mmCIF file of C-alpha atoms in Angstrom:
data_model
loop_
_atom_site.group_PDB
_atom_site.id
_atom_site.type_symbol
_atom_site.label_atom_id
_atom_site.label_comp_id
_atom_site.label_asym_id
_atom_site.label_seq_id
_atom_site.Cartn_x
_atom_site.Cartn_y
_atom_site.Cartn_z
ATOM 1 C CA MET K 1 0.046 0.017 -0.111
ATOM 2 C CA PRO K 2 1.181 3.635 -0.610
ATOM 3 C CA ASP K 3 2.724 5.189 2.474
ATOM 4 C CA HIS K 4 0.922 8.712 1.844
ATOM 5 C CA PRO K 5 -2.280 9.710 -0.262
ATOM 6 C CA LEU K 6 -2.150 9.342 -3.943
ATOM 7 C CA GLU K 7 -2.271 12.785 -5.891
ATOM 8 C CA LEU K 8 -4.826 13.173 -8.382
ATOM 9 C CA GLY K 9 -2.365 14.228 -11.037
ATOM 10 C CA TRP K 10 -0.662 10.668 -10.774
ATOM 11 C CA MET K 11 -4.087 8.975 -11.082
ATOM 12 C CA ARG K 12 -4.848 10.989 -14.389
ATOM 13 C CA ILE K 13 -1.411 9.962 -15.764
ATOM 14 C CA PHE K 14 -2.011 6.574 -15.022
ATOM 15 C CA VAL K 15 -5.348 6.598 -16.678
ATOM 16 C CA GLU K 16 -4.256 8.416 -19.702
ATOM 17 C CA VAL K 17 -1.329 5.973 -20.134
ATOM 18 C CA ALA K 18 -3.558 3.050 -19.697
ATOM 19 C CA ARG K 19 -6.155 4.579 -22.153
ATOM 20 C CA LEU K 20 -3.774 5.287 -24.779
ATOM 21 C CA GLY K 21 -0.978 2.482 -24.477
ATOM 22 C CA SER K 22 1.755 4.859 -24.649
ATOM 23 C CA PHE K 23 3.979 7.199 -22.746
ATOM 24 C CA SER K 24 4.501 9.752 -25.448
ATOM 25 C CA SER K 25 1.036 9.942 -26.596
ATOM 26 C CA ALA K 26 -0.029 10.590 -22.757
ATOM 27 C CA ALA K 27 2.424 13.312 -22.453
ATOM 28 C CA ALA K 28 1.446 15.177 -25.459
ATOM 29 C CA LEU K 29 -2.157 15.148 -24.276
ATOM 30 C CA LEU K 30 -1.319 16.177 -20.874
ATOM 31 C CA GLY K 31 1.170 18.852 -21.859
ATOM 32 C CA LEU K 32 4.054 16.841 -20.236
ATOM 33 C CA THR K 33 7.343 15.591 -21.249
ATOM 34 C CA GLN K 34 7.529 11.750 -21.814
ATOM 35 C CA PRO K 35 10.423 11.379 -19.428
ATOM 36 C CA ALA K 36 7.979 13.108 -16.667
ATOM 37 C CA VAL K 37 5.235 10.788 -17.399
ATOM 38 C CA SER K 38 7.697 7.695 -17.196
ATOM 39 C CA TYR K 39 8.964 8.980 -13.932
ATOM 40 C CA GLN K 40 5.540 9.583 -12.416
ATOM 41 C CA ILE K 41 4.432 5.991 -13.352
ATOM 42 C CA ARG K 42 7.501 4.384 -11.872
ATOM 43 C CA ARG K 43 6.727 6.324 -8.528
ATOM 44 C CA LEU K 44 3.367 5.042 -8.558
ATOM 45 C CA GLU K 45 4.747 1.339 -8.918
ATOM 46 C CA GLU K 46 7.052 1.921 -6.246
ATOM 47 C CA GLN K 47 4.387 3.202 -3.938
ATOM 48 C CA PHE K 48 2.133 0.043 -4.735
ATOM 49 C CA GLY K 49 4.910 -2.043 -4.617
ATOM 50 C CA VAL K 50 3.670 -4.047 -8.119
ATOM 51 C CA SER K 51 4.305 -3.512 -11.665
ATOM 52 C CA LEU K 52 1.202 -1.689 -13.274
ATOM 53 C CA LEU K 53 2.496 -1.826 -16.878
ATOM 54 C CA ARG K 54 4.324 -4.068 -19.319
ATOM 55 C CA ARG K 55 6.831 -1.884 -21.209
ATOM 56 C CA GLN K 56 6.918 -3.264 -24.931
ATOM 57 C CA HIS K 57 8.559 -2.057 -27.878
ATOM 58 C CA ARG K 58 5.614 -0.111 -29.081
ATOM 59 C CA GLY K 59 3.712 1.193 -26.184
ATOM 60 C CA VAL K 60 2.655 -0.450 -22.981
ATOM 61 C CA THR K 61 -0.233 -2.645 -21.811
ATOM 62 C CA LEU K 62 -1.752 -3.226 -18.296
ATOM 63 C CA THR K 63 -0.803 -5.987 -15.785
ATOM 64 C CA ALA K 64 -3.530 -7.680 -13.854
ATOM 65 C CA GLU K 65 -2.840 -5.208 -10.801
ATOM 66 C CA GLY K 66 -2.644 -2.387 -13.457
ATOM 67 C CA GLU K 67 -6.456 -3.557 -14.728
ATOM 68 C CA ARG K 68 -7.363 -3.466 -11.204
ATOM 69 C CA LEU K 69 -6.020 -0.118 -10.517
ATOM 70 C CA LEU K 70 -7.457 1.270 -13.638
ATOM 71 C CA ASP K 71 -11.130 0.183 -12.591
ATOM 72 C CA VAL K 72 -10.925 2.364 -9.644
ATOM 73 C CA THR K 73 -8.930 5.330 -10.975
ATOM 74 C CA ALA K 74 -10.952 5.821 -14.273
ATOM 75 C CA LYS K 75 -14.314 6.106 -12.390
ATOM 76 C CA ALA K 76 -12.759 8.374 -9.875
ATOM 77 C CA VAL K 77 -11.035 10.593 -12.782
ATOM 78 C CA GLY K 78 -14.141 10.603 -14.637
ATOM 79 C CA ASP K 79 -16.488 11.588 -11.737
ATOM 80 C CA ILE K 80 -14.011 14.376 -10.801
ATOM 81 C CA ASP K 81 -14.336 15.644 -14.288
ATOM 82 C CA ALA K 82 -18.034 15.491 -14.351
ATOM 83 C CA LEU K 83 -18.183 17.439 -11.282
ATOM 84 C CA ALA K 84 -15.795 20.008 -12.554
ATOM 85 C CA ARG K 85 -17.823 20.471 -15.403
ATOM 86 C CA SER K 86 -21.021 20.891 -13.301
ATOM 87 C CA PHE K 87 -19.103 23.535 -11.218
ATOM 88 C CA ARG K 88 -18.150 25.542 -14.339
ATOM 89 C CA ALA K 89 -21.683 25.304 -15.770
ATOM 90 C CA GLU K 90 -23.243 26.323 -12.647
ATOM 91 C CA ALA K 91 -20.780 29.135 -12.159
ATOM 92 C CA GLN K 92 -21.719 30.527 -15.674
ATOM 93 C CA ARG K 93 -25.454 30.679 -14.887
ATOM 94 C CA PRO K 94 -26.930 33.832 -13.757
ATOM 95 C CA VAL K 95 -28.061 33.816 -10.099
ATOM 96 C CA VAL K 96 -30.560 36.307 -9.006
ATOM 97 C CA ARG K 97 -30.882 36.833 -5.290
ATOM 98 C CA LEU K 98 -34.458 37.900 -3.974
ATOM 99 C CA ARG K 99 -34.710 38.950 -0.344
ATOM 100 C CA THR K 100 -38.417 39.236 1.240
ATOM 101 C CA ASP K 101 -40.160 38.157 4.181
ATOM 102 C CA TYR K 102 -41.857 34.753 5.084
ATOM 103 C CA ALA K 103 -45.412 35.901 4.198
ATOM 104 C CA PHE K 104 -44.724 37.096 0.768
ATOM 105 C CA SER K 105 -42.405 34.406 -0.080
ATOM 106 C CA SER K 106 -44.474 31.509 1.150
ATOM 107 C CA LEU K 107 -48.000 32.835 0.222
ATOM 108 C CA TRP K 108 -47.582 34.899 -2.993
ATOM 109 C CA LEU K 109 -44.035 34.065 -4.503
ATOM 110 C CA ILE K 110 -43.594 30.370 -4.306
ATOM 111 C CA PRO K 111 -46.957 29.673 -5.880
ATOM 112 C CA ARG K 112 -46.223 31.577 -8.789
ATOM 113 C CA MET K 113 -42.294 30.955 -9.367
ATOM 114 C CA ASP K 114 -43.037 28.566 -12.192
ATOM 115 C CA GLY K 115 -44.072 31.380 -14.215
ATOM 116 C CA PHE K 116 -40.758 33.080 -14.021
ATOM 117 C CA ARG K 117 -38.830 29.683 -14.629
ATOM 118 C CA LEU K 118 -40.786 29.065 -17.709
ATOM 119 C CA LEU K 119 -39.982 32.522 -18.943
ATOM 120 C CA HIS K 120 -36.548 32.544 -17.855
ATOM 121 C CA PRO K 121 -35.037 29.141 -17.692
ATOM 122 C CA GLU K 122 -31.443 30.241 -17.669
ATOM 123 C CA THR K 123 -31.627 31.905 -14.423
ATOM 124 C CA ASP K 124 -31.319 30.514 -11.082
ATOM 125 C CA ILE K 125 -33.248 32.285 -8.236
ATOM 126 C CA GLN K 126 -32.026 32.333 -4.804
ATOM 127 C CA ILE K 127 -34.928 33.366 -2.068
ATOM 128 C CA VAL K 128 -33.694 34.412 1.028
ATOM 129 C CA ALA K 129 -36.692 34.803 3.460
ATOM 130 C CA THR K 130 -36.095 37.114 6.427
ATOM 131 C CA GLN K 131 -38.183 39.332 8.885
ATOM 132 C CA ARG K 132 -35.274 41.568 9.709
ATOM 133 C CA PHE K 133 -33.827 43.817 6.978
ATOM 134 C CA SER K 134 -30.388 45.351 7.796
ATOM 135 C CA ALA K 135 -29.634 48.794 6.805
ATOM 136 C CA GLY K 136 -27.701 47.337 3.976
ATOM 137 C CA PHE K 137 -30.182 45.010 2.354
ATOM 138 C CA ARG K 138 -30.063 46.795 -1.110
ATOM 139 C CA ASP K 139 -26.418 45.556 -1.262
ATOM 140 C CA GLU K 140 -27.301 42.033 -0.024
ATOM 141 C CA ALA K 141 -29.807 41.210 -2.690
ATOM 142 C CA ASP K 142 -30.562 41.798 -6.358
ATOM 143 C CA VAL K 143 -34.020 42.388 -5.990
ATOM 144 C CA ALA K 144 -35.960 42.900 -2.438
ATOM 145 C CA VAL K 145 -39.752 43.033 -1.695
ATOM 146 C CA VAL K 146 -40.261 44.670 1.656
ATOM 147 C CA PHE K 147 -42.933 45.878 3.653
ATOM 148 C CA GLY K 148 -43.272 49.462 4.588
ATOM 149 C CA THR K 149 -44.558 53.082 3.937
ATOM 150 C CA ARG K 150 -43.933 55.394 1.190
ATOM 151 C CA ALA K 151 -41.862 57.500 3.257
ATOM 152 C CA GLU K 152 -39.630 54.656 3.753
ATOM 153 C CA PHE K 153 -39.307 53.114 0.217
ATOM 154 C CA GLY K 154 -41.218 55.246 -2.147
ATOM 155 C CA ALA K 155 -38.125 57.141 -3.373
ATOM 156 C CA ALA K 156 -36.444 53.824 -4.530
ATOM 157 C CA GLY K 157 -39.233 51.344 -4.829
ATOM 158 C CA THR K 158 -42.264 50.532 -6.506
ATOM 159 C CA LEU K 159 -45.558 49.751 -4.719
ATOM 160 C CA LEU K 160 -46.471 46.042 -5.519
ATOM 161 C CA LEU K 161 -49.372 45.351 -3.097
ATOM 162 C CA GLN K 162 -50.906 48.061 -1.291
ATOM 163 C CA GLU K 163 -52.035 47.179 2.234
ATOM 164 C CA LYS K 164 -55.560 45.710 2.122
ATOM 165 C CA VAL K 165 -56.860 43.544 4.790
ATOM 166 C CA VAL K 166 -59.976 41.642 5.385
ATOM 167 C CA PRO K 167 -60.895 39.246 8.640
ATOM 168 C CA VAL K 168 -60.745 35.660 7.377
ATOM 169 C CA CYS K 169 -61.796 32.296 8.647
ATOM 170 C CA THR K 170 -63.154 28.954 7.374
ATOM 171 C CA GLN K 171 -66.832 28.733 6.490
ATOM 172 C CA GLY K 172 -67.415 25.951 9.251
ATOM 173 C CA PHE K 173 -65.682 28.365 11.848
ATOM 174 C CA LEU K 174 -68.233 31.232 10.589
ATOM 175 C CA ASP K 175 -71.313 29.079 10.757
ATOM 176 C CA ARG K 176 -70.465 28.020 14.142
ATOM 177 C CA ASN K 177 -69.552 31.382 15.422
ATOM 178 C CA GLY K 178 -70.981 34.088 13.171
ATOM 179 C CA PRO K 179 -72.129 35.722 11.442
ATOM 180 C CA PHE K 180 -69.891 38.873 12.132
ATOM 181 C CA GLU K 181 -71.593 41.789 10.455
ATOM 182 C CA ASP K 182 -69.330 44.299 11.844
ATOM 183 C CA ALA K 183 -66.317 44.891 13.877
ATOM 184 C CA ARG K 184 -68.052 44.925 17.345
ATOM 185 C CA GLN K 185 -69.071 41.314 16.698
ATOM 186 C CA LEU K 186 -65.700 40.340 15.449
ATOM 187 C CA ALA K 187 -64.210 41.565 18.583
ATOM 188 C CA LYS K 188 -66.167 38.764 20.515
ATOM 189 C CA ALA K 189 -64.648 36.039 18.484
ATOM 190 C CA VAL K 190 -61.484 34.079 18.766
ATOM 191 C CA LEU K 191 -58.908 35.903 17.206
ATOM 192 C CA ILE K 192 -55.674 34.760 15.664
ATOM 193 C CA HIS K 193 -52.707 37.259 16.134
ATOM 194 C CA LEU K 194 -49.403 37.911 14.497
ATOM 195 C CA ASP K 195 -46.880 38.914 17.021
ATOM 196 C CA THR K 196 -45.510 42.159 16.161
ATOM 197 C CA PRO K 197 -43.352 44.836 17.549
ATOM 198 C CA MET K 198 -45.173 47.713 19.125
ATOM 199 C CA PRO K 199 -46.315 49.887 17.501
ATOM 200 C CA SER K 200 -47.425 47.235 14.861
ATOM 201 C CA PRO K 201 -45.901 48.293 11.135
ATOM 202 C CA TRP K 202 -48.931 46.899 9.694
ATOM 203 C CA PHE K 203 -52.841 46.202 10.595
ATOM 204 C CA ASP K 204 -52.983 43.994 13.746
ATOM 205 C CA TRP K 205 -56.243 43.213 15.584
ATOM 206 C CA ARG K 206 -55.726 46.213 18.089
ATOM 207 C CA SER K 207 -55.276 48.811 15.133
ATOM 208 C CA TYR K 208 -57.832 47.176 13.030
ATOM 209 C CA LEU K 209 -60.582 47.465 15.622
ATOM 210 C CA THR K 210 -59.444 50.875 16.694
ATOM 211 C CA GLU K 211 -60.300 51.892 13.178
ATOM 212 C CA PHE K 212 -64.022 51.238 13.658
ATOM 213 C CA SER K 213 -63.844 52.550 17.079
ATOM 214 C CA VAL K 214 -64.087 49.182 18.963
ATOM 215 C CA VAL K 215 -62.283 48.694 22.177
ATOM 216 C CA ARG K 216 -62.182 44.874 22.940
ATOM 217 C CA ASP K 217 -63.354 43.694 26.325
ATOM 218 C CA ALA K 218 -60.385 42.318 28.135
ATOM 219 C CA HIS K 219 -62.498 38.873 28.706
ATOM 220 C CA ALA K 220 -62.982 38.711 25.005
ATOM 221 C CA GLY K 221 -59.258 37.418 24.429
ATOM 222 C CA ARG K 222 -59.717 34.283 26.172
ATOM 223 C CA GLY K 223 -58.824 31.453 23.881
ATOM 224 C CA ASP K 224 -56.865 33.602 21.313
ATOM 225 C CA ILE K 225 -53.753 32.410 19.732
ATOM 226 C CA SER K 226 -50.743 34.035 18.428
ATOM 227 C CA PHE K 227 -47.917 33.040 16.044
ATOM 228 C CA ASN K 228 -44.649 34.904 15.146
ATOM 229 C CA THR K 229 -44.963 33.918 11.426
ATOM 230 C CA TYR K 230 -47.898 34.859 8.908
ATOM 231 C CA SER K 231 -47.921 31.621 7.267
ATOM 232 C CA LEU K 232 -48.543 29.894 10.616
ATOM 233 C CA VAL K 233 -51.591 32.468 11.370
ATOM 234 C CA ILE K 234 -53.019 31.393 8.114
ATOM 235 C CA GLN K 235 -52.433 27.669 8.902
ATOM 236 C CA ALA K 236 -54.509 28.208 12.113
ATOM 237 C CA ALA K 237 -57.201 30.093 10.379
ATOM 238 C CA LEU K 238 -57.373 27.167 7.573
ATOM 239 C CA SER K 239 -57.786 24.608 10.519
ATOM 240 C CA GLY K 240 -60.892 26.680 12.014
ATOM 241 C CA GLN K 241 -58.981 27.953 14.933
ATOM 242 C CA GLY K 242 -60.281 31.407 14.796
ATOM 243 C CA VAL K 243 -60.555 34.537 12.530
ATOM 244 C CA ALA K 244 -57.277 36.119 11.249
ATOM 245 C CA ILE K 245 -56.291 39.282 9.298
ATOM 246 C CA GLY K 246 -56.051 38.417 5.734
ATOM 247 C CA TRP K 247 -53.693 40.388 3.628
ATOM 248 C CA MET K 248 -55.334 40.860 -0.081
ATOM 249 C CA GLY K 249 -52.498 39.539 -2.318
ATOM 250 C CA LEU K 250 -51.499 36.904 -0.038
ATOM 251 C CA VAL K 251 -54.767 35.141 0.971
ATOM 252 C CA ASP K 252 -56.434 35.948 -2.583
ATOM 253 C CA THR K 253 -56.092 32.255 -3.857
ATOM 254 C CA LEU K 254 -57.490 30.779 -0.578
ATOM 255 C CA LEU K 255 -60.423 32.921 -0.810
ATOM 256 C CA GLN K 256 -61.088 32.167 -4.430
ATOM 257 C CA ALA K 257 -60.749 28.498 -3.843
ATOM 258 C CA GLY K 258 -63.292 28.667 -0.743
ATOM 259 C CA MET K 259 -60.881 27.425 1.590
ATOM 260 C CA LEU K 260 -61.102 30.865 3.609
ATOM 261 C CA VAL K 261 -64.178 33.212 3.603
ATOM 262 C CA GLU K 262 -64.520 36.943 4.242
ATOM 263 C CA ALA K 263 -65.763 37.374 8.037
ATOM 264 C CA GLY K 264 -65.981 41.087 8.257
ATOM 265 C CA PRO K 265 -65.349 44.519 6.757
ATOM 266 C CA PRO K 266 -62.111 45.270 4.623
ATOM 267 C CA LEU K 267 -59.787 47.963 5.725
ATOM 268 C CA GLU K 268 -57.092 49.568 3.674
ATOM 269 C CA ALA K 269 -53.814 51.765 4.075
ATOM 270 C CA GLN K 270 -52.933 54.163 1.187
ATOM 271 C CA ASP K 271 -49.213 54.404 1.728
ATOM 272 C CA ARG K 272 -48.186 51.255 3.168
ATOM 273 C CA GLY K 273 -47.702 47.714 1.649
ATOM 274 C CA TYR K 274 -45.065 45.560 -0.304
ATOM 275 C CA TRP K 275 -42.512 47.734 -2.222
ATOM 276 C CA LEU K 276 -40.257 46.182 -5.051
ATOM 277 C CA VAL K 277 -36.781 47.671 -4.401
ATOM 278 C CA PRO K 278 -34.054 47.256 -6.893
ATOM 279 C CA PRO K 279 -30.472 46.900 -6.166
ATOM 280 C CA ARG K 280 -28.250 50.247 -6.172
ATOM 281 C CA SER K 281 -26.659 48.532 -9.316
ATOM 282 C CA PRO K 282 -29.327 47.012 -11.522
ATOM 283 C CA GLY K 283 -28.413 44.318 -13.819
ATOM 284 C CA ALA K 284 -30.266 42.767 -16.901
ATOM 285 C CA HIS K 285 -31.382 39.647 -14.709
ATOM 286 C CA SER K 286 -32.661 41.681 -11.776
ATOM 287 C CA GLU K 287 -34.691 43.876 -14.019
ATOM 288 C CA SER K 288 -36.210 40.765 -15.575
ATOM 289 C CA LEU K 289 -37.345 39.314 -12.080
ATOM 290 C CA GLY K 290 -38.625 42.944 -11.264
ATOM 291 C CA ALA K 291 -40.478 43.367 -14.333
ATOM 292 C CA TRP K 292 -41.968 39.861 -13.973
ATOM 293 C CA LEU K 293 -43.049 40.737 -10.209
ATOM 294 C CA VAL K 294 -44.699 44.158 -11.571
ATOM 295 C CA GLY K 295 -46.459 42.107 -14.343
ATOM 296 C CA GLU K 296 -47.736 39.430 -11.954
ATOM 297 C CA VAL K 297 -49.206 41.877 -9.598
ATOM 298 C CA GLY K 298 -50.769 43.680 -12.700
ATOM 299 C CA GLY K 299 -51.931 40.688 -13.898
ATOM 300 C CA SER K 300 -53.741 39.318 -10.777
ATOM 301 C CA GLY K 301 -55.071 42.723 -9.648
#
């Protein structure tokens, strides 16, 4: 056995000598001298302690041990070459990084991604979902879709989805606990909350009810449930746990399919919603993704 690990270069030299049956042909293919190839093969034989090749007047042939070694090394070299080609191909494919939050990515973006991939099969997309956007998020992504106000993002961004909300629940929950004809009746129901910092950057149940001048009784909140991500809020609503605030644009398909129903009056914020924010240095691929996002919103509006 060798005293130290074999180098890839020795394996490749051995494979080419065995394949071509000639030191000089292998040397020409590999860009080496014939003596250098011969020397490397001798070193390999010394390490294994066996003869791997039969030197003949015209070329070389493999010994039985050489045949066994070729079975192993040819596959290893071939696998490494295939992997290297794969790495090069991946490096040449454009990758667009899209940064957004969990709600937009899971409920709006992912169900529609096939549309972009069909239009741009040459482009790979890396979706980074986060609830925390650093001050330099425009430098960390090619495209960002962020929730905020016109004052925050209006100068650089395009409003994709204005914040419009409506209470939602399953038909079964509505039948058992409704109807909720106004916000005052809703305040007595089991509500599903999204944990947010105070004050909330979007409509929560407190601000929703306040808009209708409703103050919820302290005892009415018994049995309420809260989650730290909006996708879990919607899952709870879908399982009939209570009434959730539904963001139009995120729950539209669930309403259209009848999986959720409207359970109260709608509400909207004129200058708040999801904004498409391009990178500081746009490129062709980020512009293609941005244009597709705008088109998808327009097409579904």
